[in-house]
């Protein structure tokens, strides 16, 4: 089981324990109560709160005998409270690719990735005169977290991004 220190701190003790017990194995309230050592009605109240928060979902499952049981599982948001190391993997991968293929090839590859990213990023048609289109582009960048600004210097427009959303993977 994951260390409780790694699970998002906003979860209280019992909710954190429930989330940790649902990681990798769905369970009903009786099973959770037995594992955690508190009564079933308390578990149900916590599960109800976790469902409202979008961390857990429930479904009814029919077994050979008896009534269907309400089974609880983690949602994608529930799984997201556990640590991920994608950033580190991408950073190692970028470093190894640069070592193997050289900086020039990496720059070419990154420009191809940037082109693909821009095509996926711009989901609506940008319209209007040049200044309006540039303003819309800056807004799209800001929606993604770039903290971009548009200024005019003489007869040229300049877009400056004050935050690189990829810097933790590919340092500048």
GROMACS .gro file of N, CA and C in nm:
model
  516
    1UNK      N    1   0.085  -0.118   0.000
    1UNK     CA    2   0.000   0.000   0.000
    1UNK      C    3   0.089   0.124   0.000
    2UNK      N    4   0.042   0.233  -0.063
    2UNK     CA    5   0.118   0.358  -0.073
    2UNK      C    6   0.133   0.422   0.064
    3UNK      N    7   0.240   0.499   0.077
    3UNK     CA    8   0.260   0.572   0.202
    3UNK      C    9   0.155   0.680   0.215
    4UNK      N   10   0.096   0.693   0.333
    4UNK     CA   11  -0.009   0.793   0.353
    4UNK      C   12   0.046   0.935   0.343
    5UNK      N   13   0.177   0.953   0.358
    5UNK     CA   14   0.238   1.086   0.345
    5UNK      C   15   0.228   1.136   0.201
    6UNK      N   16   0.223   1.043   0.106
    6UNK     CA   17   0.223   1.080  -0.035
    6UNK      C   18   0.085   1.115  -0.087
    7UNK      N   19  -0.020   1.074  -0.019
    7UNK     CA   20  -0.155   1.100  -0.065
    7UNK      C   21  -0.191   1.244  -0.030
    8UNK      N   22  -0.264   1.308  -0.120
    8UNK     CA   23  -0.298   1.449  -0.104
    8UNK      C   24  -0.338   1.483   0.038
    9UNK      N   25  -0.275   1.585   0.095
    9UNK     CA   26  -0.299   1.620   0.234
    9UNK      C   27  -0.439   1.674   0.265
   10UNK      N   28  -0.517   1.715   0.162
   10UNK     CA   29  -0.650   1.769   0.192
   10UNK      C   30  -0.747   1.662   0.240
   11UNK      N   31  -0.713   1.537   0.219
   11UNK     CA   32  -0.800   1.429   0.265
   11UNK      C   33  -0.777   1.406   0.414
   12UNK      N   34  -0.887   1.395   0.490
   12UNK     CA   35  -0.877   1.365   0.632
   12UNK      C   36  -0.830   1.222   0.653
   13UNK      N   37  -0.799   1.186   0.775
   13UNK     CA   38  -0.743   1.055   0.806
   13UNK      C   39  -0.824   0.937   0.756
   14UNK      N   40  -0.954   0.933   0.786
   14UNK     CA   41  -1.036   0.819   0.745
   14UNK      C   42  -1.055   0.818   0.594
   15UNK      N   43  -1.081   0.933   0.536
   15UNK     CA   44  -1.100   0.940   0.390
   15UNK      C   45  -0.972   0.899   0.318
   16UNK      N   46  -0.859   0.943   0.371
   16UNK     CA   47  -0.731   0.905   0.312
   16UNK      C   48  -0.715   0.753   0.318
   17UNK      N   49  -0.750   0.693   0.431
   17UNK     CA   50  -0.740   0.548   0.447
   17UNK      C   51  -0.832   0.476   0.350
   18UNK      N   52  -0.954   0.528   0.332
   18UNK     CA   53  -1.048   0.467   0.236
   18UNK      C   54  -0.990   0.472   0.096
   19UNK      N   55  -0.941   0.590   0.056
   19UNK     CA   56  -0.882   0.606  -0.078
   19UNK      C   57  -0.767   0.508  -0.097
   20UNK      N   58  -0.681   0.497   0.002
   20UNK     CA   59  -0.567   0.407  -0.008
   20UNK      C   60  -0.612   0.262  -0.019
   21UNK      N   61  -0.721   0.225   0.050
   21UNK     CA   62  -0.771   0.088   0.043
   21UNK      C   63  -0.840   0.058  -0.090
   22UNK      N   64  -0.889   0.161  -0.158
   22UNK     CA   65  -0.955   0.140  -0.287
   22UNK      C   66  -0.856   0.140  -0.404
   23UNK      N   67  -0.733   0.179  -0.378
   23UNK     CA   68  -0.633   0.179  -0.484
   23UNK      C   69  -0.602   0.035  -0.524
   24UNK      N   70  -0.636   0.001  -0.645
   24UNK     CA   71  -0.608  -0.132  -0.696
   24UNK      C   72  -0.711  -0.238  -0.663
   25UNK      N   73  -0.806  -0.210  -0.572
   25UNK     CA   74  -0.906  -0.311  -0.537
   25UNK      C   75  -1.036  -0.243  -0.497
   26UNK      N   76  -1.139  -0.266  -0.577
   26UNK     CA   77  -1.272  -0.214  -0.544
   26UNK      C   78  -1.324  -0.287  -0.420
   27UNK      N   79  -1.414  -0.222  -0.348
   27UNK     CA   80  -1.466  -0.283  -0.225
   27UNK      C   81  -1.604  -0.228  -0.194
   28UNK      N   82  -1.678  -0.302  -0.112
   28UNK     CA   83  -1.807  -0.251  -0.064
   28UNK      C   84  -1.785  -0.193   0.076
   29UNK      N   85  -1.888  -0.130   0.130
   29UNK     CA   86  -1.874  -0.061   0.259
   29UNK      C   87  -1.846  -0.159   0.373
   30UNK      N   88  -1.899  -0.280   0.366
   30UNK     CA   89  -1.875  -0.380   0.472
   30UNK      C   90  -1.726  -0.418   0.474
   31UNK      N   91  -1.670  -0.444   0.355
   31UNK     CA   92  -1.528  -0.479   0.347
   31UNK      C   93  -1.439  -0.366   0.398
   32UNK      N   94  -1.473  -0.243   0.359
   32UNK     CA   95  -1.394  -0.128   0.403
   32UNK      C   96  -1.403  -0.108   0.554
   33UNK      N   97  -1.524  -0.122   0.608
   33UNK     CA   98  -1.543  -0.107   0.753
   33UNK      C   99  -1.460  -0.210   0.829
   34UNK      N  100  -1.460  -0.333   0.779
   34UNK     CA  101  -1.384  -0.439   0.843
   34UNK      C  102  -1.233  -0.411   0.837
   35UNK      N  103  -1.186  -0.368   0.721
   35UNK     CA  104  -1.044  -0.341   0.703
   35UNK      C  105  -0.996  -0.223   0.786
   36UNK      N  106  -1.078  -0.118   0.790
   36UNK     CA  107  -1.037   0.006   0.855
   36UNK      C  108  -1.065   0.004   1.005
   37UNK      N  109  -1.168  -0.071   1.043
   37UNK     CA  110  -1.199  -0.084   1.185
   37UNK      C  111  -1.293   0.022   1.239
   38UNK      N  112  -1.381   0.074   1.154
   38UNK     CA  113  -1.487   0.164   1.203
   38UNK      C  114  -1.621   0.112   1.152
   39UNK      N  115  -1.731   0.164   1.207
   39UNK     CA  116  -1.860   0.106   1.170
   39UNK      C  117  -1.900   0.142   1.028
   40UNK      N  118  -1.987   0.059   0.974
   40UNK     CA  119  -2.026   0.068   0.834
   40UNK      C  120  -2.097   0.199   0.801
   41UNK      N  121  -2.178   0.250   0.891
   41UNK     CA  122  -2.249   0.376   0.862
   41UNK      C  123  -2.151   0.492   0.850
   42UNK      N  124  -2.045   0.492   0.929
   42UNK     CA  125  -1.942   0.597   0.918
   42UNK      C  126  -1.870   0.586   0.784
   43UNK      N  127  -1.839   0.463   0.745
   43UNK     CA  128  -1.774   0.440   0.615
   43UNK      C  129  -1.864   0.493   0.503
   44UNK      N  130  -1.993   0.463   0.511
   44UNK     CA  131  -2.087   0.508   0.407
   44UNK      C  132  -2.091   0.660   0.398
   45UNK      N  133  -2.089   0.727   0.511
   45UNK     CA  134  -2.090   0.875   0.509
   45UNK      C  135  -1.963   0.928   0.442
   46UNK      N  136  -1.850   0.869   0.475
   46UNK     CA  137  -1.725   0.911   0.412
   46UNK      C  138  -1.727   0.882   0.261
   47UNK      N  139  -1.779   0.766   0.224
   47UNK     CA  140  -1.787   0.730   0.082
   47UNK      C  141  -1.879   0.826   0.007
   48UNK      N  142  -1.988   0.865   0.070
   48UNK     CA  143  -2.081   0.960   0.010
   48UNK      C  144  -2.010   1.094  -0.016
   49UNK      N  145  -1.933   1.139   0.081
   49UNK     CA  146  -1.857   1.263   0.065
   49UNK      C  147  -1.753   1.249  -0.046
   50UNK      N  148  -1.683   1.137  -0.048
   50UNK     CA  149  -1.582   1.114  -0.152
   50UNK      C  150  -1.646   1.107  -0.290
   51UNK      N  151  -1.768   1.053  -0.298
   51UNK     CA  152  -1.841   1.052  -0.426
   51UNK      C  153  -1.875   1.193  -0.469
   52UNK      N  154  -1.924   1.274  -0.377
   52UNK     CA  155  -1.958   1.414  -0.408
   52UNK      C  156  -1.835   1.492  -0.453
   53UNK      N  157  -1.720   1.459  -0.397
   53UNK     CA  158  -1.595   1.525  -0.434
   53UNK      C  159  -1.538   1.472  -0.566
   54UNK      N  160  -1.601   1.367  -0.621
   54UNK     CA  161  -1.556   1.312  -0.748
   54UNK      C  162  -1.435   1.221  -0.739
   55UNK      N  163  -1.405   1.172  -0.619
   55UNK     CA  164  -1.288   1.085  -0.601
   55UNK      C  165  -1.323   0.937  -0.606
   56UNK      N  166  -1.451   0.907  -0.583
   56UNK     CA  167  -1.499   0.769  -0.577
   56UNK      C  168  -1.629   0.761  -0.656
   57UNK      N  169  -1.653   0.647  -0.720
   57UNK     CA  170  -1.784   0.623  -0.780
   57UNK      C  171  -1.833   0.486  -0.735
   58UNK      N  172  -1.963   0.466  -0.746
   58UNK     CA  173  -2.020   0.339  -0.701
   58UNK      C  174  -2.103   0.277  -0.813
   59UNK      N  175  -2.118   0.148  -0.803
   59UNK     CA  176  -2.204   0.072  -0.895
   59UNK      C  177  -2.256  -0.048  -0.818
   60UNK      N  178  -2.369  -0.100  -0.863
   60UNK     CA  179  -2.423  -0.220  -0.800
   60UNK      C  180  -2.373  -0.342  -0.876
   61UNK      N  181  -2.332  -0.443  -0.800
   61UNK     CA  182  -2.282  -0.566  -0.861
   61UNK      C  183  -2.361  -0.682  -0.803
   62UNK      N  184  -2.408  -0.766  -0.892
   62UNK     CA  185  -2.486  -0.882  -0.852
   62UNK      C  186  -2.392  -1.001  -0.829
   63UNK      N  187  -2.416  -1.073  -0.722
   63UNK     CA  188  -2.338  -1.193  -0.691
   63UNK      C  189  -2.430  -1.314  -0.702
   64UNK      N  190  -2.378  -1.434  -0.679
   64UNK     CA  191  -2.457  -1.556  -0.695
   64UNK      C  192  -2.585  -1.554  -0.612
   65UNK      N  193  -2.572  -1.515  -0.487
   65UNK     CA  194  -2.689  -1.514  -0.398
   65UNK      C  195  -2.705  -1.377  -0.335
   66UNK      N  196  -2.826  -1.349  -0.293
   66UNK     CA  197  -2.853  -1.226  -0.220
   66UNK      C  198  -2.872  -1.106  -0.310
   67UNK      N  199  -2.889  -0.995  -0.243
   67UNK     CA  200  -2.911  -0.869  -0.314
   67UNK      C  201  -2.781  -0.818  -0.375
   68UNK      N  202  -2.792  -0.736  -0.478
   68UNK     CA  203  -2.670  -0.674  -0.534
   68UNK      C  204  -2.602  -0.588  -0.428
   69UNK      N  205  -2.471  -0.579  -0.437
   69UNK     CA  206  -2.394  -0.498  -0.342
   69UNK      C  207  -2.341  -0.374  -0.412
   70UNK      N  208  -2.336  -0.267  -0.335
   70UNK     CA  209  -2.282  -0.142  -0.387
   70UNK      C  210  -2.130  -0.147  -0.373
   71UNK      N  211  -2.063  -0.145  -0.487
   71UNK     CA  212  -1.918  -0.155  -0.493
   71UNK      C  213  -1.860  -0.016  -0.522
   72UNK      N  214  -1.754   0.019  -0.452
   72UNK     CA  215  -1.691   0.150  -0.468
   72UNK      C  216  -1.556   0.135  -0.536
   73UNK      N  217  -1.526   0.230  -0.624
   73UNK     CA  218  -1.400   0.234  -0.698
   73UNK      C  219  -1.349   0.377  -0.701
   74UNK      N  220  -1.221   0.391  -0.728
   74UNK     CA  221  -1.164   0.524  -0.745
   74UNK      C  222  -1.194   0.576  -0.885
   75UNK      N  223  -1.222   0.704  -0.895
   75UNK     CA  224  -1.234   0.770  -1.025
   75UNK      C  225  -1.093   0.808  -1.070
   76UNK      N  226  -1.083   0.864  -1.190
   76UNK     CA  227  -0.954   0.914  -1.237
   76UNK      C  228  -0.902   1.022  -1.141
   77UNK      N  229  -0.993   1.108  -1.091
   77UNK     CA  230  -0.952   1.210  -0.994
   77UNK      C  231  -0.906   1.147  -0.863
   78UNK      N  232  -0.970   1.038  -0.825
   78UNK     CA  233  -0.929   0.967  -0.704
   78UNK      C  234  -0.790   0.907  -0.718
   79UNK      N  235  -0.761   0.853  -0.835
   79UNK     CA  236  -0.628   0.797  -0.860
   79UNK      C  237  -0.523   0.907  -0.869
   80UNK      N  238  -0.567   1.026  -0.912
   80UNK     CA  239  -0.473   1.138  -0.930
   80UNK      C  240  -0.418   1.192  -0.798
   81UNK      N  241  -0.478   1.156  -0.685
   81UNK     CA  242  -0.424   1.204  -0.557
   81UNK      C  243  -0.296   1.129  -0.519
   82UNK      N  244  -0.267   1.020  -0.590
   82UNK     CA  245  -0.145   0.944  -0.565
   82UNK      C  246  -0.033   0.999  -0.652
   83UNK      N  247   0.091   0.988  -0.607
   83UNK     CA  248   0.203   1.046  -0.681
   83UNK      C  249   0.220   0.985  -0.820
   84UNK      N  250   0.262   1.069  -0.912
   84UNK     CA  251   0.299   1.028  -1.047
   84UNK      C  252   0.438   1.084  -1.074
   85UNK      N  253   0.516   1.014  -1.150
   85UNK     CA  254   0.652   1.057  -1.180
   85UNK      C  255   0.674   1.075  -1.331
   86UNK      N  256   0.569   1.113  -1.403
   86UNK     CA  257   0.578   1.133  -1.548
   86UNK      C  258   0.680   1.240  -1.583
   87UNK      N  259   0.682   1.347  -1.505
   87UNK     CA  260   0.772   1.459  -1.529
   87UNK      C  261   0.918   1.411  -1.527
   88UNK      N  262   0.953   1.330  -1.429
   88UNK     CA  263   1.089   1.280  -1.418
   88UNK      C  264   1.123   1.190  -1.536
   89UNK      N  265   1.029   1.103  -1.575
   89UNK     CA  266   1.052   1.014  -1.688
   89UNK      C  267   1.077   1.094  -1.815
   90UNK      N  268   0.993   1.194  -1.840
   90UNK     CA  269   1.010   1.277  -1.960
   90UNK      C  270   1.142   1.353  -1.957
   91UNK      N  271   1.183   1.397  -1.841
   91UNK     CA  272   1.309   1.468  -1.827
   91UNK      C  273   1.427   1.376  -1.859
   92UNK      N  274   1.426   1.255  -1.806
   92UNK     CA  275   1.531   1.157  -1.836
   92UNK      C  276   1.532   1.124  -1.985
   93UNK      N  277   1.414   1.104  -2.041
   93UNK     CA  278   1.402   1.071  -2.183
   93UNK      C  279   1.459   1.183  -2.270
   94UNK      N  280   1.424   1.307  -2.240
   94UNK     CA  281   1.474   1.421  -2.317
   94UNK      C  282   1.627   1.430  -2.307
   95UNK      N  283   1.681   1.408  -2.188
   95UNK     CA  284   1.826   1.414  -2.169
   95UNK      C  285   1.896   1.305  -2.250
   96UNK      N  286   1.843   1.183  -2.244
   96UNK     CA  287   1.904   1.071  -2.318
   96UNK      C  288   1.895   1.092  -2.468
   97UNK      N  289   1.781   1.147  -2.514
   97UNK     CA  290   1.766   1.172  -2.657
   97UNK      C  291   1.865   1.280  -2.703
   98UNK      N  292   1.886   1.381  -2.621
   98UNK     CA  293   1.983   1.486  -2.655
   98UNK      C  294   2.124   1.428  -2.660
   99UNK      N  295   2.159   1.343  -2.564
   99UNK     CA  296   2.290   1.279  -2.563
   99UNK      C  297   2.310   1.194  -2.688
  100UNK      N  298   2.208   1.120  -2.725
  100UNK     CA  299   2.221   1.025  -2.836
  100UNK      C  300   2.213   1.092  -2.973
  101UNK      N  301   2.121   1.187  -2.989
  101UNK     CA  302   2.096   1.243  -3.122
  101UNK      C  303   2.150   1.385  -3.140
  102UNK      N  304   2.194   1.449  -3.033
  102UNK     CA  305   2.249   1.584  -3.042
  102UNK      C  306   2.143   1.692  -3.025
  103UNK      N  307   2.194   1.810  -2.991
  103UNK     CA  308   2.103   1.922  -2.964
  103UNK      C  309   2.028   1.966  -3.089
  104UNK      N  310   2.095   1.965  -3.203
  104UNK     CA  311   2.029   2.009  -3.327
  104UNK      C  312   1.909   1.921  -3.360
  105UNK      N  313   1.926   1.792  -3.348
  105UNK     CA  314   1.815   1.699  -3.376
  105UNK      C  315   1.703   1.715  -3.274
  106UNK      N  316   1.740   1.740  -3.149
  106UNK     CA  317   1.638   1.763  -3.045
  106UNK      C  318   1.560   1.891  -3.072
  107UNK      N  319   1.629   1.995  -3.117
  107UNK     CA  320   1.559   2.120  -3.150
  107UNK      C  321   1.461   2.097  -3.264
  108UNK      N  322   1.501   2.020  -3.365
  108UNK     CA  323   1.412   1.988  -3.476
  108UNK      C  324   1.292   1.908  -3.426
  109UNK      N  325   1.319   1.809  -3.344
  109UNK     CA  326   1.212   1.727  -3.288
  109UNK      C  327   1.116   1.812  -3.205
  110UNK      N  328   1.171   1.900  -3.123
  110UNK     CA  329   1.086   1.986  -3.039
  110UNK      C  330   1.003   2.081  -3.124
  111UNK      N  331   1.057   2.130  -3.235
  111UNK     CA  332   0.977   2.218  -3.321
  111UNK      C  333   0.863   2.140  -3.386
  112UNK      N  334   0.886   2.014  -3.421
  112UNK     CA  335   0.778   1.930  -3.475
  112UNK      C  336   0.671   1.904  -3.368
  113UNK      N  337   0.716   1.878  -3.246
  113UNK     CA  338   0.622   1.858  -3.135
  113UNK      C  339   0.544   1.987  -3.110
  114UNK      N  340   0.613   2.101  -3.114
  114UNK     CA  341   0.546   2.230  -3.093
  114UNK      C  342   0.439   2.254  -3.200
  115UNK      N  343   0.470   2.217  -3.323
  115UNK     CA  344   0.372   2.233  -3.432
  115UNK      C  345   0.249   2.147  -3.406
  116UNK      N  346   0.272   2.021  -3.371
  116UNK     CA  347   0.160   1.931  -3.339
  116UNK      C  348   0.081   1.983  -3.220
  117UNK      N  349   0.152   2.032  -3.120
  117UNK     CA  350   0.087   2.085  -3.000
  117UNK      C  351   0.000   2.204  -3.037
  118UNK      N  352   0.054   2.295  -3.119
  118UNK     CA  353  -0.021   2.414  -3.159
  118UNK      C  354  -0.148   2.375  -3.235
  119UNK      N  355  -0.138   2.275  -3.322
  119UNK     CA  356  -0.256   2.231  -3.397
  119UNK      C  357  -0.362   2.173  -3.304
  120UNK      N  358  -0.320   2.101  -3.203
  120UNK     CA  359  -0.415   2.044  -3.107
  120UNK      C  360  -0.467   2.151  -3.011
  121UNK      N  361  -0.382   2.247  -2.983
  121UNK     CA  362  -0.409   2.352  -2.885
  121UNK      C  363  -0.513   2.451  -2.938
  122UNK      N  364  -0.501   2.487  -3.065
  122UNK     CA  365  -0.593   2.585  -3.124
  122UNK      C  366  -0.715   2.508  -3.174
  123UNK      N  367  -0.816   2.501  -3.088
  123UNK     CA  368  -0.935   2.421  -3.118
  123UNK      C  369  -1.045   2.502  -3.185
  124UNK      N  370  -1.033   2.633  -3.184
  124UNK     CA  371  -1.134   2.714  -3.251
  124UNK      C  372  -1.065   2.804  -3.352
  125UNK      N  373  -1.141   2.843  -3.452
  125UNK     CA  374  -1.086   2.927  -3.557
  125UNK      C  375  -1.060   3.067  -3.504
  126UNK      N  376  -0.944   3.117  -3.536
  126UNK     CA  377  -0.907   3.253  -3.495
  126UNK      C  378  -0.942   3.346  -3.610
  127UNK      N  379  -1.020   3.449  -3.579
  127UNK     CA  380  -1.070   3.538  -3.685
  127UNK      C  381  -1.042   3.684  -3.652
  128UNK      N  382  -1.059   3.770  -3.753
  128UNK     CA  383  -1.045   3.913  -3.735
  128UNK      C  384  -0.919   3.966  -3.800
  129UNK      N  385  -0.889   4.093  -3.772
  129UNK     CA  386  -0.767   4.152  -3.825
  129UNK      C  387  -0.647   4.096  -3.748
  130UNK      N  388  -0.527   4.133  -3.791
  130UNK     CA  389  -0.405   4.077  -3.732
  130UNK      C  390  -0.400   4.097  -3.581
  131UNK      N  391  -0.426   4.217  -3.534
  131UNK     CA  392  -0.418   4.245  -3.390
  131UNK      C  393  -0.520   4.162  -3.312
  132UNK      N  394  -0.640   4.148  -3.368
  132UNK     CA  395  -0.744   4.067  -3.304
  132UNK      C  396  -0.705   3.920  -3.298
  133UNK      N  397  -0.650   3.869  -3.409
  133UNK     CA  398  -0.608   3.728  -3.412
  133UNK      C  399  -0.495   3.703  -3.312
  134UNK      N  400  -0.400   3.796  -3.305
  134UNK     CA  401  -0.290   3.781  -3.209
  134UNK      C  402  -0.343   3.785  -3.066
  135UNK      N  403  -0.440   3.873  -3.040
  135UNK     CA  404  -0.501   3.879  -2.907
  135UNK      C  405  -0.570   3.749  -2.871
  136UNK      N  406  -0.638   3.688  -2.969
  136UNK     CA  407  -0.704   3.559  -2.946
  136UNK      C  408  -0.601   3.449  -2.918
  137UNK      N  409  -0.489   3.454  -2.991
  137UNK     CA  410  -0.382   3.357  -2.969
  137UNK      C  411  -0.324   3.371  -2.828
  138UNK      N  412  -0.302   3.494  -2.785
  138UNK     CA  413  -0.252   3.519  -2.649
  138UNK      C  414  -0.350   3.466  -2.546
  139UNK      N  415  -0.480   3.486  -2.569
  139UNK     CA  416  -0.581   3.435  -2.476
  139UNK      C  417  -0.577   3.282  -2.468
  140UNK      N  418  -0.561   3.216  -2.584
  140UNK     CA  419  -0.549   3.070  -2.584
  140UNK      C  420  -0.426   3.026  -2.504
  141UNK      N  421  -0.315   3.097  -2.523
  141UNK     CA  422  -0.194   3.064  -2.447
  141UNK      C  423  -0.216   3.084  -2.297
  142UNK      N  424  -0.285   3.191  -2.261
  142UNK     CA  425  -0.313   3.217  -2.120
  142UNK      C  426  -0.406   3.112  -2.062
  143UNK      N  427  -0.503   3.067  -2.141
  143UNK     CA  428  -0.594   2.960  -2.095
  143UNK      C  429  -0.515   2.834  -2.062
  144UNK      N  430  -0.403   2.814  -2.130
  144UNK     CA  431  -0.321   2.696  -2.108
  144UNK      C  432  -0.216   2.717  -1.998
  145UNK      N  433  -0.199   2.843  -1.953
  145UNK     CA  434  -0.107   2.869  -1.842
  145UNK      C  435   0.023   2.937  -1.878
  146UNK      N  436   0.036   2.989  -2.000
  146UNK     CA  437   0.161   3.052  -2.042
  146UNK      C  438   0.182   3.193  -1.987
  147UNK      N  439   0.077   3.259  -1.938
  147UNK     CA  440   0.084   3.398  -1.891
  147UNK      C  441   0.151   3.485  -1.998
  148UNK      N  442   0.090   3.483  -2.116
  148UNK     CA  443   0.142   3.556  -2.231
  148UNK      C  444   0.090   3.698  -2.234
  149UNK      N  445   0.165   3.785  -2.300
  149UNK     CA  446   0.121   3.923  -2.320
  149UNK      C  447   0.155   3.964  -2.463
  150UNK      N  448   0.077   4.057  -2.515
  150UNK     CA  449   0.095   4.108  -2.650
  150UNK      C  450   0.131   4.256  -2.641
  151UNK      N  451   0.235   4.295  -2.713
  151UNK     CA  452   0.270   4.437  -2.718
  151UNK      C  453   0.310   4.472  -2.861
  152UNK      N  454   0.309   4.599  -2.889
  152UNK     CA  455   0.350   4.646  -3.021
  152UNK      C  456   0.476   4.729  -3.004
  153UNK      N  457   0.578   4.694  -3.080
  153UNK     CA  458   0.705   4.767  -3.077
  153UNK      C  459   0.732   4.817  -3.218
  154UNK      N  460   0.706   4.943  -3.234
  154UNK     CA  461   0.718   5.001  -3.369
  154UNK      C  462   0.609   4.944  -3.457
  155UNK      N  463   0.650   4.882  -3.567
  155UNK     CA  464   0.551   4.822  -3.657
  155UNK      C  465   0.540   4.671  -3.638
  156UNK      N  466   0.598   4.619  -3.531
  156UNK     CA  467   0.596   4.474  -3.505
  156UNK      C  468   0.519   4.443  -3.378
  157UNK      N  469   0.453   4.328  -3.380
  157UNK     CA  470   0.384   4.278  -3.261
  157UNK      C  471   0.474   4.176  -3.193
  158UNK      N  472   0.475   4.177  -3.062
  158UNK     CA  473   0.558   4.084  -2.985
  158UNK      C  474   0.469   4.011  -2.884
  159UNK      N  475   0.475   3.878  -2.888
  159UNK     CA  476   0.407   3.797  -2.787
  159UNK      C  477   0.515   3.744  -2.694
  160UNK      N  478   0.500   3.773  -2.566
  160UNK     CA  479   0.595   3.723  -2.467
  160UNK      C  480   0.522   3.627  -2.374
  161UNK      N  481   0.583   3.513  -2.352
  161UNK     CA  482   0.528   3.416  -2.257
  161UNK      C  483   0.613   3.424  -2.130
  162UNK      N  484   0.547   3.445  -2.018
  162UNK     CA  485   0.617   3.464  -1.892
  162UNK      C  486   0.626   3.336  -1.809
  163UNK      N  487   0.563   3.231  -1.859
  163UNK     CA  488   0.566   3.102  -1.790
  163UNK      C  489   0.577   2.992  -1.895
  164UNK      N  490   0.677   2.907  -1.883
  164UNK     CA  491   0.688   2.792  -1.972
  164UNK      C  492   0.624   2.673  -1.901
  165UNK      N  493   0.513   2.627  -1.955
  165UNK     CA  494   0.440   2.518  -1.889
  165UNK      C  495   0.514   2.385  -1.900
  166UNK      N  496   0.620   2.381  -1.980
  166UNK     CA  497   0.696   2.257  -1.998
  166UNK      C  498   0.833   2.263  -1.932
  167UNK      N  499   0.863   2.371  -1.862
  167UNK     CA  500   0.997   2.392  -1.808
  167UNK      C  501   1.041   2.281  -1.711
  168UNK      N  502   0.947   2.221  -1.640
  168UNK     CA  503   0.986   2.116  -1.547
  168UNK      C  504   1.031   1.989  -1.618
  169UNK      N  505   0.998   1.977  -1.747
  169UNK     CA  506   1.039   1.860  -1.826
  169UNK      C  507   1.161   1.893  -1.909
  170UNK      N  508   1.157   2.007  -1.976
  170UNK     CA  509   1.267   2.051  -2.062
  170UNK      C  510   1.313   2.187  -2.010
  171UNK      N  511   1.412   2.191  -1.922
  171UNK     CA  512   1.457   2.319  -1.865
  171UNK      C  513   1.507   2.413  -1.974
  172UNK      N  514   1.482   2.542  -1.953
  172UNK     CA  515   1.526   2.643  -2.050
  172UNK      C  516   1.674   2.672  -2.037
   0.00000   0.00000   0.00000
